[in-house]
PDB file of C-alpha atoms in Angstrom:
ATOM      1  CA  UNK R 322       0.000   0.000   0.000  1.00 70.00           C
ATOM      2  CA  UNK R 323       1.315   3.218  -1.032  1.00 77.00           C
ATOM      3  CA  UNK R 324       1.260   6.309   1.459  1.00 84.00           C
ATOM      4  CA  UNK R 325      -0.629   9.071   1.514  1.00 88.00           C
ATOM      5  CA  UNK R 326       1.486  12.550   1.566  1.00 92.00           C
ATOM      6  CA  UNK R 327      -0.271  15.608   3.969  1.00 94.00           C
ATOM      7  CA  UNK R 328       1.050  18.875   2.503  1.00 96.00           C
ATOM      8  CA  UNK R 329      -1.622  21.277   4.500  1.00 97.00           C
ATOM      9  CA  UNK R 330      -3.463  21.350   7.236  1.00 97.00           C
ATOM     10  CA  UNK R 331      -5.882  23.875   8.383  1.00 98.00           C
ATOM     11  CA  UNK R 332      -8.780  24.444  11.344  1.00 98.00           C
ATOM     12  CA  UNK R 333     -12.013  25.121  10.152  1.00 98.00           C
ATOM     13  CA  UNK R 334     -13.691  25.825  13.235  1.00 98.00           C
ATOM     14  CA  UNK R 335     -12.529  25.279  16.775  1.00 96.00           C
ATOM     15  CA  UNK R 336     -14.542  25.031  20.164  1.00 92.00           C
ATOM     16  CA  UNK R 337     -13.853  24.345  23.550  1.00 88.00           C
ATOM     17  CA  UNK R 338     -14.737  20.097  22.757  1.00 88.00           C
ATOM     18  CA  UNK R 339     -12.986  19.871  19.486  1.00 93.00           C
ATOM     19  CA  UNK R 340     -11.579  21.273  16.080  1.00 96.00           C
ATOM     20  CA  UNK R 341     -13.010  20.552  12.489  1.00 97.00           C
ATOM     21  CA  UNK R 342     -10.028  20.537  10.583  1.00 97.00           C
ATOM     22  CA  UNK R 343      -9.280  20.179   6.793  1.00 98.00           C
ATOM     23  CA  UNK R 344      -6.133  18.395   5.653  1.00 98.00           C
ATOM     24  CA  UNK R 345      -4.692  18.505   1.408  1.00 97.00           C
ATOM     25  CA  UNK R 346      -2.763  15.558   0.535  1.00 95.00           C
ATOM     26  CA  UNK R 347      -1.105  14.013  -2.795  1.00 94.00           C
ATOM     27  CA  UNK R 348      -2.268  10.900  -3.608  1.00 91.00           C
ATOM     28  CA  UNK R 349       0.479   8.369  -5.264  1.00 89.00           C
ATOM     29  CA  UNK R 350      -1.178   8.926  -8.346  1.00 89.00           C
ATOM     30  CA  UNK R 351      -0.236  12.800  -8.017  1.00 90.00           C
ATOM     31  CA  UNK R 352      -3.698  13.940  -7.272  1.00 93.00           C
ATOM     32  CA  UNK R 353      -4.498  16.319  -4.667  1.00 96.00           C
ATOM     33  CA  UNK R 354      -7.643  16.125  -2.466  1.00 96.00           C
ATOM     34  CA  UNK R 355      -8.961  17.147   1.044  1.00 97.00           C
ATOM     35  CA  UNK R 356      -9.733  15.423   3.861  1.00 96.00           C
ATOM     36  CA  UNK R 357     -12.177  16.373   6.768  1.00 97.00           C
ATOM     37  CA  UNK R 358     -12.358  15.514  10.521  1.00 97.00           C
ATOM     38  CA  UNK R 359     -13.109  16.317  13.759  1.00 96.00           C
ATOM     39  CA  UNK R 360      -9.791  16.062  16.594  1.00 96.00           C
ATOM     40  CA  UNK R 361     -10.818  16.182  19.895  1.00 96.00           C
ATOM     41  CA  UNK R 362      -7.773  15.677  22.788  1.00 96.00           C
ATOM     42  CA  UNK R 363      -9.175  12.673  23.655  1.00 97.00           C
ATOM     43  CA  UNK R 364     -11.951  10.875  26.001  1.00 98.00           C
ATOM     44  CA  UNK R 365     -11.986   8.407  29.093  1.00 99.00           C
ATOM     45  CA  UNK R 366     -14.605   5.658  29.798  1.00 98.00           C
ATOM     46  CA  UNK R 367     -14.418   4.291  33.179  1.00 99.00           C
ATOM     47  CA  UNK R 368     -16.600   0.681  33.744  1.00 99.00           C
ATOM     48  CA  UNK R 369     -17.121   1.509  38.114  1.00 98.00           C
ATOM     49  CA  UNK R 370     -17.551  -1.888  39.660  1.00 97.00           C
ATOM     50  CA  UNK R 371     -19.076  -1.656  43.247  1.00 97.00           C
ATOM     51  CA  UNK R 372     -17.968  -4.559  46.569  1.00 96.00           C
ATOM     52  CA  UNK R 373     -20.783  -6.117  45.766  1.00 96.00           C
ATOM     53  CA  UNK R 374     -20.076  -6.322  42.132  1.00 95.00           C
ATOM     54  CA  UNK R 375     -22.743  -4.183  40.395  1.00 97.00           C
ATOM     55  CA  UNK R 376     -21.630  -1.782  37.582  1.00 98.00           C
ATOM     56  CA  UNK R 377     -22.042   1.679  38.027  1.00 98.00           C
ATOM     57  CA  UNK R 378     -24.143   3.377  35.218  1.00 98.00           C
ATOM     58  CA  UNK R 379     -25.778   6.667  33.921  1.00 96.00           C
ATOM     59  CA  UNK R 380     -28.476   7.553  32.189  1.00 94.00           C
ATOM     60  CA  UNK R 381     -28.492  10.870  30.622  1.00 93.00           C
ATOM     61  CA  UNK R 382     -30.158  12.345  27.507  1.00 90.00           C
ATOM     62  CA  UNK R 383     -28.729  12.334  24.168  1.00 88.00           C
ATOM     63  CA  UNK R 384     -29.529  15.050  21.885  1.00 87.00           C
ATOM     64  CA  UNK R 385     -28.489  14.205  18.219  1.00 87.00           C
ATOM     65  CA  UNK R 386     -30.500  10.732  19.149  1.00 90.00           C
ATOM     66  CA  UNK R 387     -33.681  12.485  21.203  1.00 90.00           C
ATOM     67  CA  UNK R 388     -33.615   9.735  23.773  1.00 89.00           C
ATOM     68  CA  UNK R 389     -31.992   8.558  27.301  1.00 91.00           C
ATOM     69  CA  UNK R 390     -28.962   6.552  26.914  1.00 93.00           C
ATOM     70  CA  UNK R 391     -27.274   4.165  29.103  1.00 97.00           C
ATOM     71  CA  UNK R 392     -23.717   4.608  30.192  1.00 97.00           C
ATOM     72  CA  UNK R 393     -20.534   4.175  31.901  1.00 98.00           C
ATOM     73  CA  UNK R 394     -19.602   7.346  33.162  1.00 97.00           C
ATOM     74  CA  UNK R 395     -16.905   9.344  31.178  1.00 96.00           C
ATOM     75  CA  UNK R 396     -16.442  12.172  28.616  1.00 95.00           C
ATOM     76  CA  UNK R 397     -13.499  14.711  26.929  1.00 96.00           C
ATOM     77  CA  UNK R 398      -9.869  14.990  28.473  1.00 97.00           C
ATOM     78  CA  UNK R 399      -9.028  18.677  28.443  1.00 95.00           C
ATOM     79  CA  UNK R 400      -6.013  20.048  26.501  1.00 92.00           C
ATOM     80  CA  UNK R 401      -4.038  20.162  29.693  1.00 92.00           C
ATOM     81  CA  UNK R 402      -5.229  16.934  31.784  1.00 97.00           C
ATOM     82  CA  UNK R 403      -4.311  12.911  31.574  1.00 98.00           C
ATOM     83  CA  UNK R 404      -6.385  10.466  30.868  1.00 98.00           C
ATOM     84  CA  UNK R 405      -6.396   9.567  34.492  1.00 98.00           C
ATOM     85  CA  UNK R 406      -6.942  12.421  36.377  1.00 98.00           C
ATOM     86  CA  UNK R 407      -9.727  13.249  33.173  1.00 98.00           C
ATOM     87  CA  UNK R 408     -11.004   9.552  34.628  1.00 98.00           C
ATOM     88  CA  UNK R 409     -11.166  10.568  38.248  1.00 98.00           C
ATOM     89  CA  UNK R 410     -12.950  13.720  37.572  1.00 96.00           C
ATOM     90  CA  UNK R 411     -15.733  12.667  34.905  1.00 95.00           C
ATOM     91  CA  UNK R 412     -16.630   9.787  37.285  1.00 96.00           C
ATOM     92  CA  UNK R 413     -16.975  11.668  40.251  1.00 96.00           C
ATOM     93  CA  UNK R 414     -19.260  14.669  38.434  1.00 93.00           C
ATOM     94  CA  UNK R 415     -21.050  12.217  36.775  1.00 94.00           C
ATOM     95  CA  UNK R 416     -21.877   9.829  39.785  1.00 96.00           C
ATOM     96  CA  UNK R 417     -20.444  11.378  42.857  1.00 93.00           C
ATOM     97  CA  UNK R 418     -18.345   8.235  43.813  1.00 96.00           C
ATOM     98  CA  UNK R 419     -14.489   8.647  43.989  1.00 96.00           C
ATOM     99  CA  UNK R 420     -12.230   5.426  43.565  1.00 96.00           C
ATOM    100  CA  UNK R 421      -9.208   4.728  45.012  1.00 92.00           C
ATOM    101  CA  UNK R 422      -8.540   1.970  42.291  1.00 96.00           C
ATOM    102  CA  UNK R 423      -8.551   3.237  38.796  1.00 97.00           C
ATOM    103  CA  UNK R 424      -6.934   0.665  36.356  1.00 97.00           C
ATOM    104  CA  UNK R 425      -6.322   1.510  32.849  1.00 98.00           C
ATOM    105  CA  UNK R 426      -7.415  -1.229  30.714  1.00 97.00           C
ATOM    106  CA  UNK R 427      -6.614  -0.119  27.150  1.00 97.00           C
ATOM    107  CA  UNK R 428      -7.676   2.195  24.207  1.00 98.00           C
ATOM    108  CA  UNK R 429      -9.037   2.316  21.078  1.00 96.00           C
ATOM    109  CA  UNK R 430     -10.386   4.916  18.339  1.00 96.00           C
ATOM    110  CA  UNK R 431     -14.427   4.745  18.334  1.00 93.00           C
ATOM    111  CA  UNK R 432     -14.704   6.239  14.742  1.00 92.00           C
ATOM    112  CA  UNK R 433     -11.489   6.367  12.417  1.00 91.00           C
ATOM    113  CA  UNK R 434     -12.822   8.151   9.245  1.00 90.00           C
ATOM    114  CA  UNK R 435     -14.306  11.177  10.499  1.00 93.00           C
ATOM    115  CA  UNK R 436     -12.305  11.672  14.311  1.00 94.00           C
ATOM    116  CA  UNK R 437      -9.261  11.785  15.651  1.00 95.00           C
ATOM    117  CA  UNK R 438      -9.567  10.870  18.987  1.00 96.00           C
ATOM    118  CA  UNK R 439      -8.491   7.764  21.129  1.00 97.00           C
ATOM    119  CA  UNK R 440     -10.839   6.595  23.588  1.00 98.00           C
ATOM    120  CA  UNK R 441      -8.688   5.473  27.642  1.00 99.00           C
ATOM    121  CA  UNK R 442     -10.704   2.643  29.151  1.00 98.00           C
ATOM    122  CA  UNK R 443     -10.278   2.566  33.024  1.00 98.00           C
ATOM    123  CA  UNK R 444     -11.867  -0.058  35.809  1.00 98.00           C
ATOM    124  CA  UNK R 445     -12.661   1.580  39.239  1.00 98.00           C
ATOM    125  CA  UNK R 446     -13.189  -0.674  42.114  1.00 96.00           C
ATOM    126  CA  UNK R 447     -13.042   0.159  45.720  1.00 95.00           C
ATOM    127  CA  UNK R 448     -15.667   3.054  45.413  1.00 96.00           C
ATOM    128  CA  UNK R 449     -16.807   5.265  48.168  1.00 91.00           C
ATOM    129  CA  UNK R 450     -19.655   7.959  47.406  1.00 90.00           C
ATOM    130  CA  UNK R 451     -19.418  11.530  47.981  1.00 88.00           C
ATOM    131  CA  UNK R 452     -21.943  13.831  46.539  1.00 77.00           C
ATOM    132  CA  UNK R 453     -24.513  13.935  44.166  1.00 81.00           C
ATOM    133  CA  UNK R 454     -23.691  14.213  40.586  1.00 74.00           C
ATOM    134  CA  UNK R 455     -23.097  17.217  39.099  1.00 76.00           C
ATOM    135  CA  UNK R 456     -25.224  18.779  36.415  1.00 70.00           C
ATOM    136  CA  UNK R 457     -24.204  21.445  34.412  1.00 72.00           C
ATOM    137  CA  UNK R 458     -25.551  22.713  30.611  1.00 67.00           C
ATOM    138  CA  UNK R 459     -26.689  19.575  28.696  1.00 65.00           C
ATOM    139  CA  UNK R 460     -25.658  16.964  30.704  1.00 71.00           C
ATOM    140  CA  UNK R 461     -27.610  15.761  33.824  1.00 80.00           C
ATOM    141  CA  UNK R 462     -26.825  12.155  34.748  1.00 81.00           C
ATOM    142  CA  UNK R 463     -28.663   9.519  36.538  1.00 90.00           C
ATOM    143  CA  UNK R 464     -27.023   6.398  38.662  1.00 94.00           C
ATOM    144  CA  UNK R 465     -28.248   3.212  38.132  1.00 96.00           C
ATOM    145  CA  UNK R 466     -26.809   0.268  39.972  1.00 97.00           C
ATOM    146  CA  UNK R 467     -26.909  -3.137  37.434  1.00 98.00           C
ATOM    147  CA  UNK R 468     -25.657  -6.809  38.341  1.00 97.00           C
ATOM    148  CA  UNK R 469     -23.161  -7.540  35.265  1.00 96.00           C
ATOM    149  CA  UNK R 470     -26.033 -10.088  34.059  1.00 96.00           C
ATOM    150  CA  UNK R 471     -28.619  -7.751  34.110  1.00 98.00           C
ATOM    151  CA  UNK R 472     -26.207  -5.409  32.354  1.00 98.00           C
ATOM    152  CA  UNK R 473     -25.668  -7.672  29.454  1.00 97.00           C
ATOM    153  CA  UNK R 474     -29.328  -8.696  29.069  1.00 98.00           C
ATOM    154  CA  UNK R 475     -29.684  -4.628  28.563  1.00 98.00           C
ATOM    155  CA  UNK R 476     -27.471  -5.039  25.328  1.00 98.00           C
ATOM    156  CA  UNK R 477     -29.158  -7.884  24.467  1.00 98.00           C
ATOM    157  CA  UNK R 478     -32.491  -6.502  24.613  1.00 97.00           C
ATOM    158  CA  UNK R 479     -30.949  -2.930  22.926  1.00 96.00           C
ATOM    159  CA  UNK R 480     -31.488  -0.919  25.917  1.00 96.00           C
ATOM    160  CA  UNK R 481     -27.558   0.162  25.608  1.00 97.00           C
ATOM    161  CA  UNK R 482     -26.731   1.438  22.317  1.00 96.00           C
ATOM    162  CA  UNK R 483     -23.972   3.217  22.834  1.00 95.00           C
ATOM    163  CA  UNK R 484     -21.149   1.710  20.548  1.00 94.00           C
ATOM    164  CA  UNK R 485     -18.498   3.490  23.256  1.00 96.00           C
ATOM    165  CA  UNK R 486     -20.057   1.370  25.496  1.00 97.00           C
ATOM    166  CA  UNK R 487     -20.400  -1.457  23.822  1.00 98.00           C
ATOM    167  CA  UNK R 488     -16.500  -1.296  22.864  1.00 97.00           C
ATOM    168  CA  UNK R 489     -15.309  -0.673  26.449  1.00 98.00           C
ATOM    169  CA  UNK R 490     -17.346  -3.536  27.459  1.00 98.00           C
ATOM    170  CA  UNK R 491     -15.705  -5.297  25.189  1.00 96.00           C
ATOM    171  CA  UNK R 492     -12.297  -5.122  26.461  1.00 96.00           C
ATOM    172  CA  UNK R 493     -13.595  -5.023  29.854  1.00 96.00           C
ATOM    173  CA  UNK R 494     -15.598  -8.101  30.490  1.00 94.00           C
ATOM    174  CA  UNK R 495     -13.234 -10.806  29.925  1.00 89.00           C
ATOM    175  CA  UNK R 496     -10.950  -9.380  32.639  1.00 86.00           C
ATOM    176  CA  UNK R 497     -13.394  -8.593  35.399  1.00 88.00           C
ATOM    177  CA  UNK R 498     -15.270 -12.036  34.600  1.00 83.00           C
ATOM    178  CA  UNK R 499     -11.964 -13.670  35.411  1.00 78.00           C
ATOM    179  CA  UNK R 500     -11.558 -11.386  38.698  1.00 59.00           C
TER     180      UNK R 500
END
């Protein structure tokens, strides 16, 4: 496979979330085209896990899909955060727990065409709760408390649709099922 040569890139528009950005490159044939995509700096999912061994959820309402979705807590890693102290502060706004065991699982990229932006999966065990959630602008969250089969009967049954979700829970299961 041949590469792909950038010679330009440019921001379209920028906001506090993300930047639309337009890239020219030569193709190996010598063409020119553009490219367009959203960056973002990144976003954490953290899959909370409670003594007992019920998961930690949300529910919060989705705009661009006009209906409640079901969650693990997590959201954008500002320009000048890490992944895990972005982790330890979307959980705790989202669901007012705090963990004193965050474990980074992996990453991956939710939507390679149109963004470039990784996604850091965490586990969080040995939760204690603090406050209630924060809600600010869009985004007011709800905590539900789910046994991991009752989770995965909500996939089955399409009641989590999130493919974020769905992804983390992919890497994730295997290594909590094994404890």
């Amino acid at each position: 496979m041949q590469e792909i040569k950038k010679i330009s890139s440019e921001v379209v528009h920028k906001n506090p979330w993300w930047d639309y950005k337009r890239d020219q490159f030569v193709l190996p044939d010598g063409g020119i085209n553009d490219y367009y995509y959203s960056e973002t700096h990144g976003n954490v999912i953290v899959i909370p896990v409670l003594d007992d061994g019920r998961l930690v959820l949300v529910r919060q309402y989705r705009y661009l899909h006009e209906k409640n979705s079901i969650e693990f807590p997590g959201g954008g890693i500002h320009a000048d955060e890490s992944p895990v102290d972005a982790a330890n502060r979307e959980f705790l706004e989202e669901t007012g727990y705090k963990t004193e065991n965050l474990i980074k699982i992996g990453t991956f990229e939710p939507c390679i065409g149109m963004l470039k932006d990784i996604s850091h999966i965490f586990i969080a065990n040995e939760l204690t709760e603090m406050q209630q959630p924060k809600s600010e602008g869009m985004e007011h969250t709800e905590v539900i408390l789910r046994r991991v089969d009752e989770f995965e009967n909500m996939i089955k049954q399409g009641e989590i649709w999130d493919g974020q979700v769905l992804a983390a829970w992919a890497m994730a299961r295997d290594f909590l099922l094994k404890g």
